[in-house]
mmCIF file of N, CA and C in Angstrom:
data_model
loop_
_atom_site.group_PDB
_atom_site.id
_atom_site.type_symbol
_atom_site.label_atom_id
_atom_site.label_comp_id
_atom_site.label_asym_id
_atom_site.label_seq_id
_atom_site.Cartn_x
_atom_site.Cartn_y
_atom_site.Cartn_z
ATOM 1 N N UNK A 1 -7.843 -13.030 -45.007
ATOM 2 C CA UNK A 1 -8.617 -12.939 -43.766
ATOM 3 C C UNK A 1 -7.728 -13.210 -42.530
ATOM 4 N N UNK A 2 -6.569 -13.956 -42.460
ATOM 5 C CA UNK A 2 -6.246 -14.537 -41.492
ATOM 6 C C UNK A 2 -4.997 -13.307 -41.281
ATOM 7 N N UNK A 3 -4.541 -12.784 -42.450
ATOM 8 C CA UNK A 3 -3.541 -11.475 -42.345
ATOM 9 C C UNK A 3 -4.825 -9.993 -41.713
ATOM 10 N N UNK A 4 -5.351 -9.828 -41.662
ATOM 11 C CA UNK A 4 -6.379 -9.621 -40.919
ATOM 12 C C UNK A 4 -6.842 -9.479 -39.475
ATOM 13 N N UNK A 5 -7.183 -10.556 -39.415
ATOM 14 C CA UNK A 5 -7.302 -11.114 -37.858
ATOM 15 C C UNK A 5 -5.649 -11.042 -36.641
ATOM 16 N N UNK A 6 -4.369 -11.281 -37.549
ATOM 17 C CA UNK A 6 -3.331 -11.149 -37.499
ATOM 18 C C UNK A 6 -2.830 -9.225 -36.814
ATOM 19 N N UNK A 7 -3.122 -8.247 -38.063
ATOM 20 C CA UNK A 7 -2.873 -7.333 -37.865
ATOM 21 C C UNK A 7 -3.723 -6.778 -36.727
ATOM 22 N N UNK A 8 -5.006 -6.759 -36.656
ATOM 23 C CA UNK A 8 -6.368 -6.962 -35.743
ATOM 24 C C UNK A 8 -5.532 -6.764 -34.093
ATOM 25 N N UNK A 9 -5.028 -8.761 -34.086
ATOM 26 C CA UNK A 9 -4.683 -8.910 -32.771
ATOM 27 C C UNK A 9 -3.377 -8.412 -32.744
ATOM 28 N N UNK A 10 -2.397 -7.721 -33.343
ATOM 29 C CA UNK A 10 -1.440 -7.025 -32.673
ATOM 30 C C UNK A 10 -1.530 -5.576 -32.711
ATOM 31 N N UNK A 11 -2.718 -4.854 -32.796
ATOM 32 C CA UNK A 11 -2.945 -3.585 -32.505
ATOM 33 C C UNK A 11 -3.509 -3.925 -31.261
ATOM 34 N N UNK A 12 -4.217 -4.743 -30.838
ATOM 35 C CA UNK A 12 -5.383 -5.214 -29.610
ATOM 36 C C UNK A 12 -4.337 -4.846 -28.596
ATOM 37 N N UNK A 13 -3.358 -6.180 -28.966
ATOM 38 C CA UNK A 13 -2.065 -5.811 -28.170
ATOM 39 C C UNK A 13 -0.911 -4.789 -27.617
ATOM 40 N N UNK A 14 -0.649 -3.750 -28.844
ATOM 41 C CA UNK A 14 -0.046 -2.922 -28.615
ATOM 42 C C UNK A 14 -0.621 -2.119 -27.687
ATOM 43 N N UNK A 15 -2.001 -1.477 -27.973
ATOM 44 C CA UNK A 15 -2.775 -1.101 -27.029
ATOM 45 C C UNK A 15 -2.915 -1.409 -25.246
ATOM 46 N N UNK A 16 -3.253 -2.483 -25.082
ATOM 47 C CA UNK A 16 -3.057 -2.984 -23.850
ATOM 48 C C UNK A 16 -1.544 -2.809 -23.416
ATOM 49 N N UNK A 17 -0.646 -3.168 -23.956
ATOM 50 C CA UNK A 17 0.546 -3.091 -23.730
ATOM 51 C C UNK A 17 0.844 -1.733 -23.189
ATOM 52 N N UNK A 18 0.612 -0.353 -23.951
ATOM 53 C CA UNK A 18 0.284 1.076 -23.808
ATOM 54 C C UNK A 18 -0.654 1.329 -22.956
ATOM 55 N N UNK A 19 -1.262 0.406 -22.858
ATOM 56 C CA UNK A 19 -2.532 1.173 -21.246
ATOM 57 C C UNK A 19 -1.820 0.697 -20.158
ATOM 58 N N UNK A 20 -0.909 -0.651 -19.969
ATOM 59 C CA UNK A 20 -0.209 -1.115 -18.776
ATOM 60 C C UNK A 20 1.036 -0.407 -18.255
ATOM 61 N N UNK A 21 1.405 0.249 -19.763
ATOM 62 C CA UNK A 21 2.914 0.945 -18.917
ATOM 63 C C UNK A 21 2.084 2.398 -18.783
ATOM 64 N N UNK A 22 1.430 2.961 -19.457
ATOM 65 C CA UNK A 22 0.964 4.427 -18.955
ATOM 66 C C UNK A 22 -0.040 4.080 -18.074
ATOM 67 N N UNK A 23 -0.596 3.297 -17.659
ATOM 68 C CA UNK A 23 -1.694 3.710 -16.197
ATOM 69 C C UNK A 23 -1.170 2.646 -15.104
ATOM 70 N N UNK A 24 -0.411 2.276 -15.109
ATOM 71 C CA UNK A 24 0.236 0.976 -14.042
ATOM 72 C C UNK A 24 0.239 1.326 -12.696
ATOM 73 N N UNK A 25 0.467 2.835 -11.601
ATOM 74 C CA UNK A 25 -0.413 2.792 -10.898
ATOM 75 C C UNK A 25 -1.478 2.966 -10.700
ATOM 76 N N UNK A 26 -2.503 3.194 -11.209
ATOM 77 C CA UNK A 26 -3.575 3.379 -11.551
ATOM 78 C C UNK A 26 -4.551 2.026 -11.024
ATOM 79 N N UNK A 27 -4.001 0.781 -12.264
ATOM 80 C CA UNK A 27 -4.139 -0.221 -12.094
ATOM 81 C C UNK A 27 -3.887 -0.643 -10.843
ATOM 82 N N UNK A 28 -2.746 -1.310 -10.527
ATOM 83 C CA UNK A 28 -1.883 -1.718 -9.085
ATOM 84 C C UNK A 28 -2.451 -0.990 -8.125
ATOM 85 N N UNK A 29 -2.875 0.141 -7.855
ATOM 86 C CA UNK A 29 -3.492 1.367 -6.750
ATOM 87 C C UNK A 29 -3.512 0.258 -5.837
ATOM 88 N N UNK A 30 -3.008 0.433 -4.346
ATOM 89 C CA UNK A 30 -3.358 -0.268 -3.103
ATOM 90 C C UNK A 30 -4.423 0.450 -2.364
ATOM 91 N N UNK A 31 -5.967 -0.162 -2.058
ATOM 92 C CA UNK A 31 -6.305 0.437 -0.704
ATOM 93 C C UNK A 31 -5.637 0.103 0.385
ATOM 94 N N UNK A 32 -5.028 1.434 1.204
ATOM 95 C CA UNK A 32 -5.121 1.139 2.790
ATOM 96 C C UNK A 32 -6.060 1.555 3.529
ATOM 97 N N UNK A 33 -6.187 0.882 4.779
ATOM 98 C CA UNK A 33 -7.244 1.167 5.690
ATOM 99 C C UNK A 33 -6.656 0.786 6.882
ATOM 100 N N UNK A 34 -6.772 2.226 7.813
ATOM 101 C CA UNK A 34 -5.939 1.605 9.200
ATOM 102 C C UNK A 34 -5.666 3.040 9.836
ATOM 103 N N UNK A 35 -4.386 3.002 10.840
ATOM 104 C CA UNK A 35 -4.533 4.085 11.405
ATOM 105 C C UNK A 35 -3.247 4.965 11.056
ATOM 106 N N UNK A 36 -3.331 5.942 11.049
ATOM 107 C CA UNK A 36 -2.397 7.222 11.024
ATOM 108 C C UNK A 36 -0.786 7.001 11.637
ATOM 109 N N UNK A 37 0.183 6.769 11.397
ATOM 110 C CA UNK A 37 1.167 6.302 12.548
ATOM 111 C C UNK A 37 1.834 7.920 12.823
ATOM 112 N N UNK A 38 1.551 8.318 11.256
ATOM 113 C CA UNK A 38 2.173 9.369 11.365
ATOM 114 C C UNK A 38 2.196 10.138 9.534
ATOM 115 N N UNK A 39 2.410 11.571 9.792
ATOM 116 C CA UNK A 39 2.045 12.267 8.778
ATOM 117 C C UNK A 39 3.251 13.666 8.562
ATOM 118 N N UNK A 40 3.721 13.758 7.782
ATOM 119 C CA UNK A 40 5.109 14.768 8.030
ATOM 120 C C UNK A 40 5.014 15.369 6.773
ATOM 121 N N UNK A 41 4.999 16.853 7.107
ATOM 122 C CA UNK A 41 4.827 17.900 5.953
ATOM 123 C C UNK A 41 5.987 18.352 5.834
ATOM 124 N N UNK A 42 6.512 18.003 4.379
ATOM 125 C CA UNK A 42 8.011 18.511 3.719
ATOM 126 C C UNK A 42 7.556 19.518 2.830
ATOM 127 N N UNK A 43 8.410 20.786 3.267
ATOM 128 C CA UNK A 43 9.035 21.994 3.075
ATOM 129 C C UNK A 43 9.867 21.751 1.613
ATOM 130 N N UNK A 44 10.087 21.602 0.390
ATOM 131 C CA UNK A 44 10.978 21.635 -0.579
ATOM 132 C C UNK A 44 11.086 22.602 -1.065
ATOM 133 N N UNK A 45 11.379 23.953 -0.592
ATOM 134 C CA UNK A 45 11.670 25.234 -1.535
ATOM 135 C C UNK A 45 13.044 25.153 -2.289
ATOM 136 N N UNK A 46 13.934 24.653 -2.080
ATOM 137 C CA UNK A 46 15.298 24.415 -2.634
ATOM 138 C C UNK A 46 15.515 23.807 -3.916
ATOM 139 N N UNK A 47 14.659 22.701 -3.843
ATOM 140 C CA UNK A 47 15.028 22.171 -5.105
ATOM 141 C C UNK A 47 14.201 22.245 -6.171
ATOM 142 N N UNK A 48 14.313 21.437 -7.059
ATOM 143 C CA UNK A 48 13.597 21.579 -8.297
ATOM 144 C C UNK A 48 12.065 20.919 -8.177
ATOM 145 N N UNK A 49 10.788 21.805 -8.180
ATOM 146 C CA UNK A 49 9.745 21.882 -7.845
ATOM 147 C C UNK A 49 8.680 20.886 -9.316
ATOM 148 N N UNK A 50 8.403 20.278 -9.298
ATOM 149 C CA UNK A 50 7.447 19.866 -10.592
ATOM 150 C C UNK A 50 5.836 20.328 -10.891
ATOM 151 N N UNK A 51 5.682 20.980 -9.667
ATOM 152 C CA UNK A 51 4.629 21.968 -9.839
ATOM 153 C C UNK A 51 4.261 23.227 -9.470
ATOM 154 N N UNK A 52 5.343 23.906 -9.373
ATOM 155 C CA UNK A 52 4.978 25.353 -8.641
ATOM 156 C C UNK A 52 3.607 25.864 -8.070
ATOM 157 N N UNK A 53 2.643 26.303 -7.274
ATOM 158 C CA UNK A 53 1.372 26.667 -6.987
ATOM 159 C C UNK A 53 1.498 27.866 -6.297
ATOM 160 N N UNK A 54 2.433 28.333 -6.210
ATOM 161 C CA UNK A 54 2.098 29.953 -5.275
ATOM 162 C C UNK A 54 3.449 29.738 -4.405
ATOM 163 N N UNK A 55 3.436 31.507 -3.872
ATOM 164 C CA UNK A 55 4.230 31.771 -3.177
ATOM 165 C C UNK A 55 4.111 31.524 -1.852
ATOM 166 N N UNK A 56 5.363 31.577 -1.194
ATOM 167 C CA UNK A 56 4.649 31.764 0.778
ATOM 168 C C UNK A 56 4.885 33.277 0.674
ATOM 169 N N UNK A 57 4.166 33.493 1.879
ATOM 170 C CA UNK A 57 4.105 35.200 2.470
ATOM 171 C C UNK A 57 5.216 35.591 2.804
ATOM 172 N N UNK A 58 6.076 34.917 3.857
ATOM 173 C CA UNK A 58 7.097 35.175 4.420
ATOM 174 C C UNK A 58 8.606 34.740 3.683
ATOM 175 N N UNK A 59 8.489 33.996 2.447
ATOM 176 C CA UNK A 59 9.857 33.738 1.816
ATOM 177 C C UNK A 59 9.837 34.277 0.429
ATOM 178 N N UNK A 60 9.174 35.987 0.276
ATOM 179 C CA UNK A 60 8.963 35.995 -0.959
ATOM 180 C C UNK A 60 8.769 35.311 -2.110
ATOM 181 N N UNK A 61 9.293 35.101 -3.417
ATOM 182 C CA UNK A 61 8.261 34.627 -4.795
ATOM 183 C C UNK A 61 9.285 33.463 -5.030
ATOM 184 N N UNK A 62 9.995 33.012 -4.038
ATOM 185 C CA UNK A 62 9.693 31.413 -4.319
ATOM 186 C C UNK A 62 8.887 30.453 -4.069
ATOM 187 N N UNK A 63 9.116 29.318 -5.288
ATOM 188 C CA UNK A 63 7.738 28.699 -5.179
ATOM 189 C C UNK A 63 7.472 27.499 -4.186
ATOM 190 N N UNK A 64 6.455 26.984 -3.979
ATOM 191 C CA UNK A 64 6.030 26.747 -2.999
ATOM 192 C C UNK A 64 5.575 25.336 -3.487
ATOM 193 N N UNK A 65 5.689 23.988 -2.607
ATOM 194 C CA UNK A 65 4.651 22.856 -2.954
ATOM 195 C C UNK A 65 4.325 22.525 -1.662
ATOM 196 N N UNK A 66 3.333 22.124 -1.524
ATOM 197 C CA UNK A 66 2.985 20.687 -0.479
ATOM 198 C C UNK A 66 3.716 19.477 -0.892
ATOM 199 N N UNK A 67 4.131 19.458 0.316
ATOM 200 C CA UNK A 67 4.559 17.702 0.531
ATOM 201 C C UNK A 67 4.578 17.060 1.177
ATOM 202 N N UNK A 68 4.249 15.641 1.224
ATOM 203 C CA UNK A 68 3.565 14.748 2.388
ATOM 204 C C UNK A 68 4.816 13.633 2.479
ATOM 205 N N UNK A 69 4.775 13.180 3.529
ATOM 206 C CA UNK A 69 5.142 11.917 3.900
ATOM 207 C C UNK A 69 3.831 11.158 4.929
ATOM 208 N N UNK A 70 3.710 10.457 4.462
ATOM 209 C CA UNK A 70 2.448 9.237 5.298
ATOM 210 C C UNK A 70 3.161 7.628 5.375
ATOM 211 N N UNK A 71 2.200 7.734 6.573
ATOM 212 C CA UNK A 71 2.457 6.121 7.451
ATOM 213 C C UNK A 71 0.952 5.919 7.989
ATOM 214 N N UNK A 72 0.978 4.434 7.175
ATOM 215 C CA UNK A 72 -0.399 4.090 7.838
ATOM 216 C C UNK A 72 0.039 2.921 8.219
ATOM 217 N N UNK A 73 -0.619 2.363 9.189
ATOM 218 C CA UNK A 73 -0.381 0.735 9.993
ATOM 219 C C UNK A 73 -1.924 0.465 9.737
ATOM 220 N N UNK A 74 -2.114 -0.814 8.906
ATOM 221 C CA UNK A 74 -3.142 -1.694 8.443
ATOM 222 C C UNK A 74 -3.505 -2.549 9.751
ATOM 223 N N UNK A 75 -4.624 -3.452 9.426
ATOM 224 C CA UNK A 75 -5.033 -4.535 10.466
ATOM 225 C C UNK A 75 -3.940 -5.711 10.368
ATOM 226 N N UNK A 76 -2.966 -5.653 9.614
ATOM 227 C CA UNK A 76 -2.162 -6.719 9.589
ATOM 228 C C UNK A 76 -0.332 -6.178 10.189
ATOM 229 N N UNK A 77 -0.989 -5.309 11.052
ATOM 230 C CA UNK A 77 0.572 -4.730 11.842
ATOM 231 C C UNK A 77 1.278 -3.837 10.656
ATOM 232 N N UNK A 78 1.315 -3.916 9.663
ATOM 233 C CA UNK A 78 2.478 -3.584 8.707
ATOM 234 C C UNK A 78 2.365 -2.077 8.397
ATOM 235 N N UNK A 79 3.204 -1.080 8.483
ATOM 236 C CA UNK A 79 3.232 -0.122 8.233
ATOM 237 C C UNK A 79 3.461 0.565 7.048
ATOM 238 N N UNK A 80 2.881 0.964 6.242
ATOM 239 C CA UNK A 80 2.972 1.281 4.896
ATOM 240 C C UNK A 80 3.032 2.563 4.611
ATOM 241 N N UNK A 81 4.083 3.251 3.904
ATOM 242 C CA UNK A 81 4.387 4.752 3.921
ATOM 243 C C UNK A 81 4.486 4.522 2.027
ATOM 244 N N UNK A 82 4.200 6.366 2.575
ATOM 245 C CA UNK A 82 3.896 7.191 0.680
ATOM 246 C C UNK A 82 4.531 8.504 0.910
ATOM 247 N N UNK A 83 4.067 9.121 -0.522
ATOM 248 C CA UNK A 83 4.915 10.379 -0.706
ATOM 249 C C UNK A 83 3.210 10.635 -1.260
ATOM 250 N N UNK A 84 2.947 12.361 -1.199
ATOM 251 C CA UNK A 84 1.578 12.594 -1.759
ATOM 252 C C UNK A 84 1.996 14.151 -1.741
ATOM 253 N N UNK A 85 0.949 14.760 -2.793
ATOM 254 C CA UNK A 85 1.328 16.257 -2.641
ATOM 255 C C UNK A 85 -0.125 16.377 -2.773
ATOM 256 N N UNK A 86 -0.819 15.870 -1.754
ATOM 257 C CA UNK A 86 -2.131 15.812 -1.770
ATOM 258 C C UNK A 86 -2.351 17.093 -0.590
ATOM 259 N N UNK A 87 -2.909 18.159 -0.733
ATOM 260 C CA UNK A 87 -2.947 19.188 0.518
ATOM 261 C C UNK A 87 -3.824 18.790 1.651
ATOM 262 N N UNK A 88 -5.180 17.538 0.714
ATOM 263 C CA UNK A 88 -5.821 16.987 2.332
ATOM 264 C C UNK A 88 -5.400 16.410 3.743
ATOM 265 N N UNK A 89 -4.028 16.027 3.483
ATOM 266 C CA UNK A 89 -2.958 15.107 4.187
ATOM 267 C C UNK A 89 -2.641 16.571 5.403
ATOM 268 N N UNK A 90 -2.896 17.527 4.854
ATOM 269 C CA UNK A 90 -2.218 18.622 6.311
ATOM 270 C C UNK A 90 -3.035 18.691 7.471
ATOM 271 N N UNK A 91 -4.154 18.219 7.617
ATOM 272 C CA UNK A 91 -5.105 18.192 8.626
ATOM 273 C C UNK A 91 -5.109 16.452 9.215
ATOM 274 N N UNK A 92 -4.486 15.621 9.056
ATOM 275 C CA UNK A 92 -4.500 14.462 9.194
ATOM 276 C C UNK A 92 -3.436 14.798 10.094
ATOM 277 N N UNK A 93 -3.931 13.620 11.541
ATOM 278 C CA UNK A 93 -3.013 13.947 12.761
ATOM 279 C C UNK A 93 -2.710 12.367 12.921
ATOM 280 N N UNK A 94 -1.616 12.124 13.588
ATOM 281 C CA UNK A 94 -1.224 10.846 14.105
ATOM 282 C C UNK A 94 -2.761 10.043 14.728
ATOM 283 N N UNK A 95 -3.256 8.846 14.609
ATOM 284 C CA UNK A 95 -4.604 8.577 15.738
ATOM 285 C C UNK A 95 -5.479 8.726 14.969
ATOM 286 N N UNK A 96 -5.821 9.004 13.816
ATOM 287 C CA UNK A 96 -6.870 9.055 13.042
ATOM 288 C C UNK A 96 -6.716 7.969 12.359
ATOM 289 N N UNK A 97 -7.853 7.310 11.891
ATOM 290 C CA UNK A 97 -8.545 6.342 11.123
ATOM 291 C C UNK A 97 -8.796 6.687 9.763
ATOM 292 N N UNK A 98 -8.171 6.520 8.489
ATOM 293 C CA UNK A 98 -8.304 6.464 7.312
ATOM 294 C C UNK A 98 -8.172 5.525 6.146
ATOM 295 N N UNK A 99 -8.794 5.842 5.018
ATOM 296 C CA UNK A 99 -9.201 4.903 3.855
ATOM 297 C C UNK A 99 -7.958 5.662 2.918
ATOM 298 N N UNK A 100 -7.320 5.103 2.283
ATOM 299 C CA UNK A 100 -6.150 6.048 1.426
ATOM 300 C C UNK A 100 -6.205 5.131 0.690
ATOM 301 N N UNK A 101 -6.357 5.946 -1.101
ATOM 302 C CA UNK A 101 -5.603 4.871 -2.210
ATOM 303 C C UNK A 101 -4.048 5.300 -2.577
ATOM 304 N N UNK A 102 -2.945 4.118 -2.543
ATOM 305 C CA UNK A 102 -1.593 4.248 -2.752
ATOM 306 C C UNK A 102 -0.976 3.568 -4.000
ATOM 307 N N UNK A 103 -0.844 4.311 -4.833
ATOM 308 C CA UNK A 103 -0.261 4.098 -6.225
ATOM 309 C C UNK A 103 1.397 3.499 -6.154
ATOM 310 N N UNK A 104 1.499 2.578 -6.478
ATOM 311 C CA UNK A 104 2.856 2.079 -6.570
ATOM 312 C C UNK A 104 3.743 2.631 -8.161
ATOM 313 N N UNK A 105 4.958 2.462 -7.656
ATOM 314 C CA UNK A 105 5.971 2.906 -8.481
ATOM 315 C C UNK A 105 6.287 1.752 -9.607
ATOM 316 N N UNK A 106 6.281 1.919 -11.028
ATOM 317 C CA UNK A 106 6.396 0.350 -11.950
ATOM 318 C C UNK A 106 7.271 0.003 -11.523
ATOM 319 N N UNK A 107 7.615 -1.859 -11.624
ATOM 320 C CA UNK A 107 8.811 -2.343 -11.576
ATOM 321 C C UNK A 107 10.152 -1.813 -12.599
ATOM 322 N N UNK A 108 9.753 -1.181 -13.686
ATOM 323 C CA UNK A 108 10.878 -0.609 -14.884
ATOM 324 C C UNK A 108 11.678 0.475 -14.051
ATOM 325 N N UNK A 109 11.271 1.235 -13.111
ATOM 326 C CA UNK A 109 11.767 2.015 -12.258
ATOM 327 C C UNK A 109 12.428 1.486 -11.127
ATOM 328 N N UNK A 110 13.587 1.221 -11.420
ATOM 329 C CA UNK A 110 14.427 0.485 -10.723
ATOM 330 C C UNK A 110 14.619 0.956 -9.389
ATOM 331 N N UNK A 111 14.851 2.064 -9.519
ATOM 332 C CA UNK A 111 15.146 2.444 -7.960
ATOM 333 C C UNK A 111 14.107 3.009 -6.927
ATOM 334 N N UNK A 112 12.818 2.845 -7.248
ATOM 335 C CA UNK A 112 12.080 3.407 -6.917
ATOM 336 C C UNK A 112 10.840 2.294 -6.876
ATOM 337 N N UNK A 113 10.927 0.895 -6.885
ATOM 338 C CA UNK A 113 10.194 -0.399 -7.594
ATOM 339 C C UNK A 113 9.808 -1.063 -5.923
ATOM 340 N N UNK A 114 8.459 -0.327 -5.811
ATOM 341 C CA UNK A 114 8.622 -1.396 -4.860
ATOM 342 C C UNK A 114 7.665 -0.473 -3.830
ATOM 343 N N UNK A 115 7.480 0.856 -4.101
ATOM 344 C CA UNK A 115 7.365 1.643 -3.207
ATOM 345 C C UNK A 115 5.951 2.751 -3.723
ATOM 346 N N UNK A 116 5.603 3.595 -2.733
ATOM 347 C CA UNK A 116 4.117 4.107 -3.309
ATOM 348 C C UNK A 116 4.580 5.407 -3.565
ATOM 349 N N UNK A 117 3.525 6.311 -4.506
ATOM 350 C CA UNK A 117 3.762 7.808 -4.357
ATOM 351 C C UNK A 117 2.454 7.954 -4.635
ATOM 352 N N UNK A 118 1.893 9.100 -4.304
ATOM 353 C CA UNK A 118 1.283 9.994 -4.343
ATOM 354 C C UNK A 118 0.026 9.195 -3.775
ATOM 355 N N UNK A 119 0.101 9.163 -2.793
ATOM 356 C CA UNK A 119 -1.555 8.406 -1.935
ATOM 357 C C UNK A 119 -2.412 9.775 -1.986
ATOM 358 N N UNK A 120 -3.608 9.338 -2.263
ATOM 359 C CA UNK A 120 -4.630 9.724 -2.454
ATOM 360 C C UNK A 120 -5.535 9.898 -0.893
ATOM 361 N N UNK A 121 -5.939 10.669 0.124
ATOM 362 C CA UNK A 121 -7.223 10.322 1.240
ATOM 363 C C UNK A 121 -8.576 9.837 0.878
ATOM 364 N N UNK A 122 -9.243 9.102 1.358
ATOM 365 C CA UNK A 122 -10.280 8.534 0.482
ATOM 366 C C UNK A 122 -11.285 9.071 1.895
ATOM 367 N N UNK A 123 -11.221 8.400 2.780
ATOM 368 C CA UNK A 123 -11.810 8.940 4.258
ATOM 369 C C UNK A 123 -11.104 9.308 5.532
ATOM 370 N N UNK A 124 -11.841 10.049 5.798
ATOM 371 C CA UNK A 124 -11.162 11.031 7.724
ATOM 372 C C UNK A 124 -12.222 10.363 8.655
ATOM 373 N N UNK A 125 -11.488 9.626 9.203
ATOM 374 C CA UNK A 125 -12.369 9.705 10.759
ATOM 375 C C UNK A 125 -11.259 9.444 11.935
ATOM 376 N N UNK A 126 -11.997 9.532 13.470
ATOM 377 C CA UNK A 126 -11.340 9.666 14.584
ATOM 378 C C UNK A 126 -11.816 8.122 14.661
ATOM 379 N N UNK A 127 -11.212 7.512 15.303
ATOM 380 C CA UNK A 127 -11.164 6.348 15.982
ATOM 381 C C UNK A 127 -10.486 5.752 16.915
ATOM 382 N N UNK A 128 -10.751 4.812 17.603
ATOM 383 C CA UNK A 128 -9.324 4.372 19.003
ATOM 384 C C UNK A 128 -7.720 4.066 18.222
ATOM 385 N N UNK A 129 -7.185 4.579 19.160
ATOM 386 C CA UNK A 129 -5.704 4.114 18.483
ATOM 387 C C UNK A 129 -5.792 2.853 18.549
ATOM 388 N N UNK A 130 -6.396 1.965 19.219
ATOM 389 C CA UNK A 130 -5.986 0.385 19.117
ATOM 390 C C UNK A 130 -6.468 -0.503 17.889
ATOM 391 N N UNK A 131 -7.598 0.876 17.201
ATOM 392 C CA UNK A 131 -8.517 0.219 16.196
ATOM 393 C C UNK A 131 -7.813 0.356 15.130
ATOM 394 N N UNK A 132 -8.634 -0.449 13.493
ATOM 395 C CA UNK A 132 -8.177 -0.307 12.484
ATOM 396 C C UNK A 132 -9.136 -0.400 11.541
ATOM 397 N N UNK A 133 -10.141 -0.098 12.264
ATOM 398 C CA UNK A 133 -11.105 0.171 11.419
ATOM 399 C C UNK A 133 -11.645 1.493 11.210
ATOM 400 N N UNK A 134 -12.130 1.789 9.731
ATOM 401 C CA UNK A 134 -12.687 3.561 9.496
ATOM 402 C C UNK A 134 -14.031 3.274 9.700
ATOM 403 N N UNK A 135 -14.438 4.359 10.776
ATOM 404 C CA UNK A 135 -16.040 4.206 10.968
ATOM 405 C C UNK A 135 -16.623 4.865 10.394
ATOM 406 N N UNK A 136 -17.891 5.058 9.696
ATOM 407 C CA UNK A 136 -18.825 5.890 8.975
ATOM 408 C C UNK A 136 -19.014 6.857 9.400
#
């Protein structure tokens, strides 16, 4: 029984162990909430693409991604930037008020430990630049 309970709790474990390194941003996900500082759409036709989605019109049948760079400034001054290949991010202007979830990079990823990718928009609204709050 106790070889049992034994084998039991180190599958329990392995498991969890396997849900922490495969969903770890997931888990960790930061909400931000605050204002827009700034939003910059990168062009990567050159290099090596991880999702191809279509061509542009004007550069024939190479492929094409969205890519974001974001900066949001929270109610606590601090400016917090991501990488997103989220296409909602192209209508987002400096001065806008948004809710964004930001997935951090694991600590096992050394060079990259510390930092967000792929933020998510959660809400759009207009608000005062001085504010930092998203209004309904």
């Amino acid at each position: 029984m106790k070889a049992i309970k034994w084998v039991f709790s180190f599958i329990i474990l392995i498991g969890l162990l396997f849900g922490m390194i495969r969903y770890y941003p997931f888990i960790f996900a930061r909400t931000v909430i605050g204002v827009v500082v700034d939003v910059q759409k990168i062009e990567m036709e050159e290099t090596i693409l991880s999702r191809p989605t279509r061509t542009t019109p004007n550069k024939g049948d190479l492929p094409y991604m969205h890519s974001f760079a974001i900066a949001i400034k929270d109610k606590s001054n601090e400016i917090i930037t991501s990488s997103s290949e989220d296409r909602q991010w192209a209508v987002v202007k400096a001065g806008h008020c948004v809710e964004a979830k930001y997935f951090p990079y694991p600590p096992w990823n050394f060079d990259k430990s510390g930092t967000y990718f792929g933020a998510r928009l959660l809400k759009l609204s207009e608000c005062d630049p001085n504010s930092t709050t998203v209004t309904q």
